[in-house]
PDB file of C-alpha atoms and ligand atoms in Angstrom:
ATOM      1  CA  UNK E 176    -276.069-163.069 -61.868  1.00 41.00           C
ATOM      2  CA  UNK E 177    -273.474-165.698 -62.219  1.00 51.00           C
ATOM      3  CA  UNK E 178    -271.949-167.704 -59.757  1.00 57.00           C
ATOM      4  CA  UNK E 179    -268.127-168.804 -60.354  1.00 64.00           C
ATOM      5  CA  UNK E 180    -266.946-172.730 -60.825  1.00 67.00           C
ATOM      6  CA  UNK E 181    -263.600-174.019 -59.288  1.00 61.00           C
ATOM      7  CA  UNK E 182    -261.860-176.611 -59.718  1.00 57.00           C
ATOM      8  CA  UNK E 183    -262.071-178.190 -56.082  1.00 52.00           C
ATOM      9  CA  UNK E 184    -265.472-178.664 -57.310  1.00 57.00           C
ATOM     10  CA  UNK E 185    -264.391-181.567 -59.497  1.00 68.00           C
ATOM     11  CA  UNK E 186    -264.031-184.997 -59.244  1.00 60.00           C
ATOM     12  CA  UNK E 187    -260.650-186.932 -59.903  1.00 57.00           C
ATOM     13  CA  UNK E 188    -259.853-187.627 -63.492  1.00 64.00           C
ATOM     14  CA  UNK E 189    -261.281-184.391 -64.090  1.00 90.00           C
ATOM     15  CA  UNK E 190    -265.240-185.056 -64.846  1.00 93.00           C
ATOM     16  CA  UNK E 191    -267.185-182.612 -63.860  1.00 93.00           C
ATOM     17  CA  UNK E 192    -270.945-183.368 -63.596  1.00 94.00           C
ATOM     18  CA  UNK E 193    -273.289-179.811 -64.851  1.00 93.00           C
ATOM     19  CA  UNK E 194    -276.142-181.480 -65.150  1.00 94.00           C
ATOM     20  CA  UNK E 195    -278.977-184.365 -65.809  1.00 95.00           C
ATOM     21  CA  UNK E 196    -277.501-184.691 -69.372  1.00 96.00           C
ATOM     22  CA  UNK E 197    -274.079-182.299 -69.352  1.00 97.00           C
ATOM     23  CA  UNK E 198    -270.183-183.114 -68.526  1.00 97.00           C
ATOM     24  CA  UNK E 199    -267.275-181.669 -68.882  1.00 97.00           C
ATOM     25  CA  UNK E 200    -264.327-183.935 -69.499  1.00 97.00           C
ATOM     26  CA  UNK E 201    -261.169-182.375 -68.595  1.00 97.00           C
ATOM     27  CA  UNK E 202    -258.374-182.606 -71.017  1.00 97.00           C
ATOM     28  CA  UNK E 203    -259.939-185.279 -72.824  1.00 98.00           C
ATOM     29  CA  UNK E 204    -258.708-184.364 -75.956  1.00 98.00           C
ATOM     30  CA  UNK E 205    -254.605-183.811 -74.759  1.00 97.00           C
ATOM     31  CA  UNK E 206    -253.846-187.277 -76.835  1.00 97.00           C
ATOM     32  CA  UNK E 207    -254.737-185.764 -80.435  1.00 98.00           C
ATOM     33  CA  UNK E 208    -254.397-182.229 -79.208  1.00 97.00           C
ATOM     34  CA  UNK E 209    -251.655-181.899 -81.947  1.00 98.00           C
ATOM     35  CA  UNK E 210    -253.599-183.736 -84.987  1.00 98.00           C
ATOM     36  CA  UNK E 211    -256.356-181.253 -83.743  1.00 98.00           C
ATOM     37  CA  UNK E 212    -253.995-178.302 -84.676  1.00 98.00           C
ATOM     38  CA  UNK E 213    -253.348-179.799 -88.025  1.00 98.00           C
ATOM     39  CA  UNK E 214    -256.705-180.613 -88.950  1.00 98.00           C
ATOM     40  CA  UNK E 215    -257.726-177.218 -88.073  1.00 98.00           C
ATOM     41  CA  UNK E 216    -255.233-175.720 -90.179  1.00 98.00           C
ATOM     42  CA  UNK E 217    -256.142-178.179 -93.126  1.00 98.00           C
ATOM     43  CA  UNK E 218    -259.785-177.099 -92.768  1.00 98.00           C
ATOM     44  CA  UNK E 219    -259.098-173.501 -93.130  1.00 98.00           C
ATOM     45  CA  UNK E 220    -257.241-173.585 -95.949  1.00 98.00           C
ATOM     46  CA  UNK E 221    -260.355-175.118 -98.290  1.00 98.00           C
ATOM     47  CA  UNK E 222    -263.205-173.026 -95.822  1.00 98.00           C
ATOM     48  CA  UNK E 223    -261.044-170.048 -94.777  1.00 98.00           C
ATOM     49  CA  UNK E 224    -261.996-168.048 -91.735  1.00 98.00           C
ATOM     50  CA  UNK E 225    -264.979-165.604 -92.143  1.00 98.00           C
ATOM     51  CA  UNK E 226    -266.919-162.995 -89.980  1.00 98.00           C
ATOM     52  CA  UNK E 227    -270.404-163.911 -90.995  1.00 98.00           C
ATOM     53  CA  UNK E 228    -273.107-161.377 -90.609  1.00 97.00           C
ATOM     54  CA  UNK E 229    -275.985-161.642 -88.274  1.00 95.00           C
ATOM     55  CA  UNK E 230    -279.713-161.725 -89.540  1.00 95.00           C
ATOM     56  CA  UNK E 231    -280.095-158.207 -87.755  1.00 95.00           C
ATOM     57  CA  UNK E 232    -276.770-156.877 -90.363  1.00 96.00           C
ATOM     58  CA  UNK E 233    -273.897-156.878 -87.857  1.00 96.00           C
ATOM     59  CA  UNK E 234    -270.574-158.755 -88.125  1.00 97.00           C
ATOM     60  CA  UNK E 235    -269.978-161.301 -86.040  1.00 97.00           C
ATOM     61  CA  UNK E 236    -266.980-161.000 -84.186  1.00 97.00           C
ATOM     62  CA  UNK E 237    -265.693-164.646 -83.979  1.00 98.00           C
ATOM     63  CA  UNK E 238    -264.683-165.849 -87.141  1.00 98.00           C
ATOM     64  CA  UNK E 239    -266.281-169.048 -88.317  1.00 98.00           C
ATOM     65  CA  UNK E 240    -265.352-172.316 -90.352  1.00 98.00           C
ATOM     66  CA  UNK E 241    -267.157-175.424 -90.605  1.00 99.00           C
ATOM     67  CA  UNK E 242    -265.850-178.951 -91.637  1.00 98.00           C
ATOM     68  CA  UNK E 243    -268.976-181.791 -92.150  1.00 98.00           C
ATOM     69  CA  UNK E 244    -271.346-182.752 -94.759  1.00 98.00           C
ATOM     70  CA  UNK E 245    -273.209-179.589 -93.160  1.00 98.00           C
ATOM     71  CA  UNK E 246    -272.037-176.346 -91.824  1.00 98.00           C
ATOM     72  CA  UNK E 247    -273.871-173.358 -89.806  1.00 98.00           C
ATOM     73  CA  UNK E 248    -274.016-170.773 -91.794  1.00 98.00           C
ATOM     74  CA  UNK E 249    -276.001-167.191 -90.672  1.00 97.00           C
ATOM     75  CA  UNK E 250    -276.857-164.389 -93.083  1.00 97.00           C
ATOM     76  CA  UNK E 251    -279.270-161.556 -93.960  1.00 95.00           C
ATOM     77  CA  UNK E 252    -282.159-164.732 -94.319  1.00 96.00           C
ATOM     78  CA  UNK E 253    -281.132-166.312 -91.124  1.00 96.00           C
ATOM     79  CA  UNK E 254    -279.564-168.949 -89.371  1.00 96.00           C
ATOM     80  CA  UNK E 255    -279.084-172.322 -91.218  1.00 97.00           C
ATOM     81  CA  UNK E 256    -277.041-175.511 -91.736  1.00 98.00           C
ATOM     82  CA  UNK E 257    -276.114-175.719 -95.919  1.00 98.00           C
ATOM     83  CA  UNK E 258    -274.152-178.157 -97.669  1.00 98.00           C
ATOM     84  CA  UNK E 259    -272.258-175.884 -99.603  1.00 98.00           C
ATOM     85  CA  UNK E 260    -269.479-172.844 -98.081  1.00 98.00           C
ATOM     86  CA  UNK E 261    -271.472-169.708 -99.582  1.00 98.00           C
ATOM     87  CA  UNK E 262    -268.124-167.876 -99.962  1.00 98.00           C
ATOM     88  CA  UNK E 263    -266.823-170.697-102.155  1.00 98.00           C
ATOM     89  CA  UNK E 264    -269.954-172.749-103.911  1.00 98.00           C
ATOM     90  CA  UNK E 265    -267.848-176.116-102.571  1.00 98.00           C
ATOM     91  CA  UNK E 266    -268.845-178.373-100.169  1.00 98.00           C
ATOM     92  CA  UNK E 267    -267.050-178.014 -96.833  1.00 98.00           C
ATOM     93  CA  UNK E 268    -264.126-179.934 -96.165  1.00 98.00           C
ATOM     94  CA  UNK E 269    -265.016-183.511 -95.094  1.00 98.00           C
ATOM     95  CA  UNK E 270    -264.691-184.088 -91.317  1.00 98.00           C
ATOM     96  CA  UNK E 271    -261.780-185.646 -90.278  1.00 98.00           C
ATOM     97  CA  UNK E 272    -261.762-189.141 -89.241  1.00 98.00           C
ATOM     98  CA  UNK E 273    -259.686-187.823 -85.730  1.00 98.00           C
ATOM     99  CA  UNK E 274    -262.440-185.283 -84.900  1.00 98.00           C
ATOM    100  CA  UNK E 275    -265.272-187.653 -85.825  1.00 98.00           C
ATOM    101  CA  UNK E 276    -264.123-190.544 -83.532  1.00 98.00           C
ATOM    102  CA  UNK E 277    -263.225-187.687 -80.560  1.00 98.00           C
ATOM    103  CA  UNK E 278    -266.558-186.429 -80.493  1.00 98.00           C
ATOM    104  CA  UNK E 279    -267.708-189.894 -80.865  1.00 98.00           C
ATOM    105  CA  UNK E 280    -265.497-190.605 -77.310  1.00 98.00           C
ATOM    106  CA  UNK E 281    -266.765-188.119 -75.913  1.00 98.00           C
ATOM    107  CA  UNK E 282    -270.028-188.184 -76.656  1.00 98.00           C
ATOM    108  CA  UNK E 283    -269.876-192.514 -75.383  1.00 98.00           C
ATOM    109  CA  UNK E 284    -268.133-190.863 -72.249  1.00 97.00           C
ATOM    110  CA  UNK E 285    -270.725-189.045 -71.591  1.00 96.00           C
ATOM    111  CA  UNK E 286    -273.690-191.692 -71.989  1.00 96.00           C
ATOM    112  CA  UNK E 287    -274.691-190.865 -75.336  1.00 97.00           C
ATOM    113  CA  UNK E 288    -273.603-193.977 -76.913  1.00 97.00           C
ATOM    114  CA  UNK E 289    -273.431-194.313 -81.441  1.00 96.00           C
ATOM    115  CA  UNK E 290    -273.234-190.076 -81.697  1.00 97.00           C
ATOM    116  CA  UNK E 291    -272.482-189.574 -85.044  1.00 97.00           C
ATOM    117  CA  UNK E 292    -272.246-186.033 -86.102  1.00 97.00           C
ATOM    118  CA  UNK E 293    -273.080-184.437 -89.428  1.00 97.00           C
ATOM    119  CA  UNK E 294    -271.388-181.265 -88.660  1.00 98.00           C
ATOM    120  CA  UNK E 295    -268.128-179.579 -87.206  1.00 98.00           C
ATOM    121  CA  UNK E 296    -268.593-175.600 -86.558  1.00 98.00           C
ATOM    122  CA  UNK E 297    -265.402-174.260 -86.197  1.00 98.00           C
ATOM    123  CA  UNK E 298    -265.116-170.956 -84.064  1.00 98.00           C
ATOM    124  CA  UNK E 299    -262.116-168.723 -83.352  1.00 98.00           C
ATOM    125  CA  UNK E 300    -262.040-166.143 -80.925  1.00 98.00           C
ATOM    126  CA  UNK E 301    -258.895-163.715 -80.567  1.00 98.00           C
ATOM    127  CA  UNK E 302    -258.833-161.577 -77.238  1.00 98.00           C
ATOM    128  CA  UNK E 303    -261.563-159.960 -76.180  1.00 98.00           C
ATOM    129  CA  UNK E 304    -264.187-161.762 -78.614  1.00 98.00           C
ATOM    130  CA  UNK E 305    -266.994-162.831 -76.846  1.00 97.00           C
ATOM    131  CA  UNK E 306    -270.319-164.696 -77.445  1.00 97.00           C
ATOM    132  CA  UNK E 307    -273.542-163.288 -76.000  1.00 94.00           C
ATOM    133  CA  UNK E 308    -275.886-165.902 -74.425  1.00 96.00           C
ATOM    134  CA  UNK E 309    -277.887-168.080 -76.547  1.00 96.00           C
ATOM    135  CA  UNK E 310    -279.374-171.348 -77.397  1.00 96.00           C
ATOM    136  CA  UNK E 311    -278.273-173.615 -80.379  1.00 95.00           C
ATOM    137  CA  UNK E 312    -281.784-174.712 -81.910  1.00 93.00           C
ATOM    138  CA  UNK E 313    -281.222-174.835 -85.538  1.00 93.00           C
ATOM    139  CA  UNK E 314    -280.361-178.869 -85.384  1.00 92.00           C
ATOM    140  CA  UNK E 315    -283.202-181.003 -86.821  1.00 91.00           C
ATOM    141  CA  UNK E 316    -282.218-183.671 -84.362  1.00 87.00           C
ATOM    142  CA  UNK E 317    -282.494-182.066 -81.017  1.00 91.00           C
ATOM    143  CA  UNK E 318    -282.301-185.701 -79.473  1.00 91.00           C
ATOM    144  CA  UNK E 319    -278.864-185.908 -80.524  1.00 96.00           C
ATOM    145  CA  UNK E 320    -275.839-184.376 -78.133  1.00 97.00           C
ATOM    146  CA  UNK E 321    -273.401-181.471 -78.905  1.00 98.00           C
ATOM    147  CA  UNK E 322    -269.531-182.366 -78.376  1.00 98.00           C
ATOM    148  CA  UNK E 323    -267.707-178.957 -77.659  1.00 98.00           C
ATOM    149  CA  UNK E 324    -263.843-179.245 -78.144  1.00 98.00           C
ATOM    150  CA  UNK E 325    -262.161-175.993 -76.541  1.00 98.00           C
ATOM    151  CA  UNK E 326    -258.099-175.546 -77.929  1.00 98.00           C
ATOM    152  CA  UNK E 327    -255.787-172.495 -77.033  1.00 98.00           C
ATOM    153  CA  UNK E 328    -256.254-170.046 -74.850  1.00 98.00           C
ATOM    154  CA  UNK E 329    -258.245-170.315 -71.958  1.00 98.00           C
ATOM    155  CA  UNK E 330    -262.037-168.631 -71.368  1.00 98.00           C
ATOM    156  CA  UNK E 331    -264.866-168.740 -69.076  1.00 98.00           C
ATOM    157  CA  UNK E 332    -267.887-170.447 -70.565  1.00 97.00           C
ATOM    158  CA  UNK E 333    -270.963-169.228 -69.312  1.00 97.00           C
ATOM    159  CA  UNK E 334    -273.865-172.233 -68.455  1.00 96.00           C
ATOM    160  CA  UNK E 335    -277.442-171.098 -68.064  1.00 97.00           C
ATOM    161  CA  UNK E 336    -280.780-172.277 -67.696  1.00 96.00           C
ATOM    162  CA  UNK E 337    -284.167-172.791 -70.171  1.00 96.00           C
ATOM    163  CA  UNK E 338    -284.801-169.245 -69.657  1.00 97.00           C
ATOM    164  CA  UNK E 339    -282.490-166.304 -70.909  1.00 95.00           C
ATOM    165  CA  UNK E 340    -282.835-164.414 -67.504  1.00 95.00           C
ATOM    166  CA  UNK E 341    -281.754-167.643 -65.291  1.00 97.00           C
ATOM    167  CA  UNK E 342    -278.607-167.888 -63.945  1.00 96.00           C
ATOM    168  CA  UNK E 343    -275.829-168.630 -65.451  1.00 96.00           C
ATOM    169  CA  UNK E 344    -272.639-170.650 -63.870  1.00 95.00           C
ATOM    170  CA  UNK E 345    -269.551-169.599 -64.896  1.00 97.00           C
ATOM    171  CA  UNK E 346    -267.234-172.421 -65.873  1.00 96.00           C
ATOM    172  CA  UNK E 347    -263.728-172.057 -66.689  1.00 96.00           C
ATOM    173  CA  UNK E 348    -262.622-174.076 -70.059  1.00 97.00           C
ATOM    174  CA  UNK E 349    -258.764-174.624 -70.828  1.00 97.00           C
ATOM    175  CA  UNK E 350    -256.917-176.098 -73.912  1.00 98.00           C
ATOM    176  CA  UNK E 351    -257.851-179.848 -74.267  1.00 98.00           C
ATOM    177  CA  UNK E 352    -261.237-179.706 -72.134  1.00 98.00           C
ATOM    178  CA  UNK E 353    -264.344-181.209 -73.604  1.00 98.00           C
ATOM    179  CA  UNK E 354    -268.011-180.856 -72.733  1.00 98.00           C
ATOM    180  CA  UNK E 355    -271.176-182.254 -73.767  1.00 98.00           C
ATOM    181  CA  UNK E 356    -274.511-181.587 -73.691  1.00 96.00           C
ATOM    182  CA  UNK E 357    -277.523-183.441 -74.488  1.00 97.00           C
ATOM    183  CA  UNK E 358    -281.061-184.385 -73.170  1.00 96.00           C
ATOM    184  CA  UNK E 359    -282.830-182.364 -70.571  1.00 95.00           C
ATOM    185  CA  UNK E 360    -279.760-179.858 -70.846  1.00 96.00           C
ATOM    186  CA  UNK E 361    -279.728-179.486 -74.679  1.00 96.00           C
ATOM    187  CA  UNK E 362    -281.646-176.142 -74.796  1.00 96.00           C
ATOM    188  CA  UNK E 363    -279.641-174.667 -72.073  1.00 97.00           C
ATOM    189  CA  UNK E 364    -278.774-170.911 -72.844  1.00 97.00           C
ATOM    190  CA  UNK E 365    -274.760-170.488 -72.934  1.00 97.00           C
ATOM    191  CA  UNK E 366    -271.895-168.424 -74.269  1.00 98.00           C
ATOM    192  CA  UNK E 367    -268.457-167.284 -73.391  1.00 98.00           C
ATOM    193  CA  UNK E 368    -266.954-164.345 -71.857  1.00 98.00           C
ATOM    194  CA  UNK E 369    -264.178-161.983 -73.363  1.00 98.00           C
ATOM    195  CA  UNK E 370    -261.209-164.084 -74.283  1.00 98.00           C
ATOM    196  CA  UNK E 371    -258.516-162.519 -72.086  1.00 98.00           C
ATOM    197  CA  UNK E 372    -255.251-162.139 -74.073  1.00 98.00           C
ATOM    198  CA  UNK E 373    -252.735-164.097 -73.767  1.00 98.00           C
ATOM    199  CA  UNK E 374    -250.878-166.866 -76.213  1.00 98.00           C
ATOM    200  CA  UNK E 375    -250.756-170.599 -76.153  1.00 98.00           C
ATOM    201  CA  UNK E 376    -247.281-172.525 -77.230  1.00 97.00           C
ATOM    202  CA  UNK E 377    -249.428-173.920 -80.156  1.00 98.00           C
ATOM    203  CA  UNK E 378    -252.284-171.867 -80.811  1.00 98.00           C
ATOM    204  CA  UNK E 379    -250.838-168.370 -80.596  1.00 98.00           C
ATOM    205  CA  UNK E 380    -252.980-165.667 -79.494  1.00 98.00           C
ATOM    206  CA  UNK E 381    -256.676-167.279 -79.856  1.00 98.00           C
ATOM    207  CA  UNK E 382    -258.997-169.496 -78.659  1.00 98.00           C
ATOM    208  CA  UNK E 383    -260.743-172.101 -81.331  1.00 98.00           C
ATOM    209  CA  UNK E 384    -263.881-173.996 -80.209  1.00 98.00           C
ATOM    210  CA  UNK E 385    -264.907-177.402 -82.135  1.00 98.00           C
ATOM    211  CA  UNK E 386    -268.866-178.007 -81.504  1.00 98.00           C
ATOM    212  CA  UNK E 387    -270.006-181.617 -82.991  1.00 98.00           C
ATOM    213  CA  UNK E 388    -273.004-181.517 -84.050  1.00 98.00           C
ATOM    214  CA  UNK E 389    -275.833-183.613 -85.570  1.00 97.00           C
ATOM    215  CA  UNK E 390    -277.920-181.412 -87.501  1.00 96.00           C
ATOM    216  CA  UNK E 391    -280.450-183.464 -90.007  1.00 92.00           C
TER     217      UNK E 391
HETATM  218  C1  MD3 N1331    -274.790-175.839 -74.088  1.00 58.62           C
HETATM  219  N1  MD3 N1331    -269.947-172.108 -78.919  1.00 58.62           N
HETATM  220  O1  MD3 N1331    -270.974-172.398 -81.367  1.00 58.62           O
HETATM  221  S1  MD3 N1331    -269.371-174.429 -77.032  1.00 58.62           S
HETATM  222  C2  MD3 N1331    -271.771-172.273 -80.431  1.00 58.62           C
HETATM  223  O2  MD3 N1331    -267.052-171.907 -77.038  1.00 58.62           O
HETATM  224  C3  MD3 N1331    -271.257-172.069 -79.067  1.00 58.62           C
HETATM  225  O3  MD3 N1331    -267.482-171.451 -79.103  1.00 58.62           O
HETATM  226  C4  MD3 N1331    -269.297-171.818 -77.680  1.00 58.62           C
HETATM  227  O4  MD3 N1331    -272.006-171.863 -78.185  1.00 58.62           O
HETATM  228  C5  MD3 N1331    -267.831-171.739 -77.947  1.00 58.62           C
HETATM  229  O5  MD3 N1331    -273.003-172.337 -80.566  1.00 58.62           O
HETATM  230  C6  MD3 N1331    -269.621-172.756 -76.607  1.00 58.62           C
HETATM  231  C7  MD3 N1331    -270.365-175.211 -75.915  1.00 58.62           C
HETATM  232  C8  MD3 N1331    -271.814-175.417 -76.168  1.00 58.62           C
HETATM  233  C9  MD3 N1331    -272.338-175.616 -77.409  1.00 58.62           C
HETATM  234  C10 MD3 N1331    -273.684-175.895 -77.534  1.00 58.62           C
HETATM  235  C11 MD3 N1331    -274.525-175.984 -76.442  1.00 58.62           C
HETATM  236  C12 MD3 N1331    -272.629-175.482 -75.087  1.00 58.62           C
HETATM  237  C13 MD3 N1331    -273.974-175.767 -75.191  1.00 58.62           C
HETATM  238  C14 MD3 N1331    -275.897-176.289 -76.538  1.00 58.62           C
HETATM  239  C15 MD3 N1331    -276.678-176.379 -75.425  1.00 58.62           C
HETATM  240  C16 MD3 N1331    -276.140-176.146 -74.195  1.00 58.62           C
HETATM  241 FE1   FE N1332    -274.007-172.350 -78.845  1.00 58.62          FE
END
């Protein structure tokens, strides 16, 4: 069961409270928006895009980067953070001092004050990609927040509770919006619904998450 999120539910300025340690800050990245595009572009020229598999042997159907001293990386062993892109033996591109002080903004916006993250998972979802409902545990540091970055096409990001069966609120995310999560809400089960198609003036046809992360 879901229940759906509008907008008149929002404060001015576009903060939207979703709990004891979540917000999501509307537009918050529009001023670097375009750097964003640029840096993403950079990144996926050194770590291209990739389909990884899942421990259970199926192909994951958004397609994956990472930029950070670490980088999530899932395979027939498992779920991990490595240092080194396993499709190229190199390290993954260094994160960008513009992403590193947004999610650093965000994260101070938020009340999580000196976030600095290790990690930048890069997902990109073309129409009708979705992500089923899960929790992100594999950080060492589960103290620390996660900064979410969502650029391109719009999707509906679903917001759950401690237990997979809870429900879920269905919150819709736009180009520019930011949200983060830490504290009492960091183990919250989550995941997006079917991109719808569509195509952005800069982005094209796809949606491309940014999730800060500190993971050691
Ligand atoms: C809530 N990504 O990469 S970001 C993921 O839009 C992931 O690509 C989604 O879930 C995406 O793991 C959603 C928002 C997010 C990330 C981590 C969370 C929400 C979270 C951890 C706890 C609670
Ligand atoms: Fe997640």
């Amino acid at each position: 069961m879901t229940d759906d999120l509008f907008d008149t539910d929002e404060a001015p300025g576009g903060r939207l409270v979703l709990g004891p340690g979540a917000v999501l800050l509307r537009g918050f990245a529009r001023p670097v928006a375009a750097a964003l595009h640029a840096q993403v572009a950079a990144i996926a020229r050194q770590a291209p895009w990739r389909h990884m598999a899942t421990p259970g042997g199926r192909r994951m159907s958004v397609a994956t980067t990472n930029c950070g001293a670490l980088g999530w990386v899932s395979d027939a062993r498992g779920y991990r953070y490595a240092a080194v892109d396993p499709d190229s033996g190199r390290p993954w591109p260094a994160l960008p001092a513009v992403l590193s002080t947004l999610a650093g903004e965000a994260a101070a916006a938020a009340g999580f004050a000196d976030f600095v993250p290790d990690a930048c998972l890069v997902n990109r979802y073309a129409p009708g990609t979705r992500l089923s409902l899960h929790q992100d545990r594999d950080e060492r540091d589960l103290q620390a927040p996660i900064v979410s970055v969502s650029l391109g096409l719009p999707a509906t990001f679903l917001w759950g509770g401690l237990a997979r069966g809870d429900r879920a609120l269905r919150v819709p995310l736009r180009h520019s919006d930011v949200v983060v999560w830490g504290g009492e809400d960091r183990l919250r089960f989550h995941g997006v619904l079917p991109v719808p198609q569509g195509h952005h003036a800069e982005w094209g046809a796809v949606r491309v998450n940014l999730t800060f992360r500190r993971a050691r």
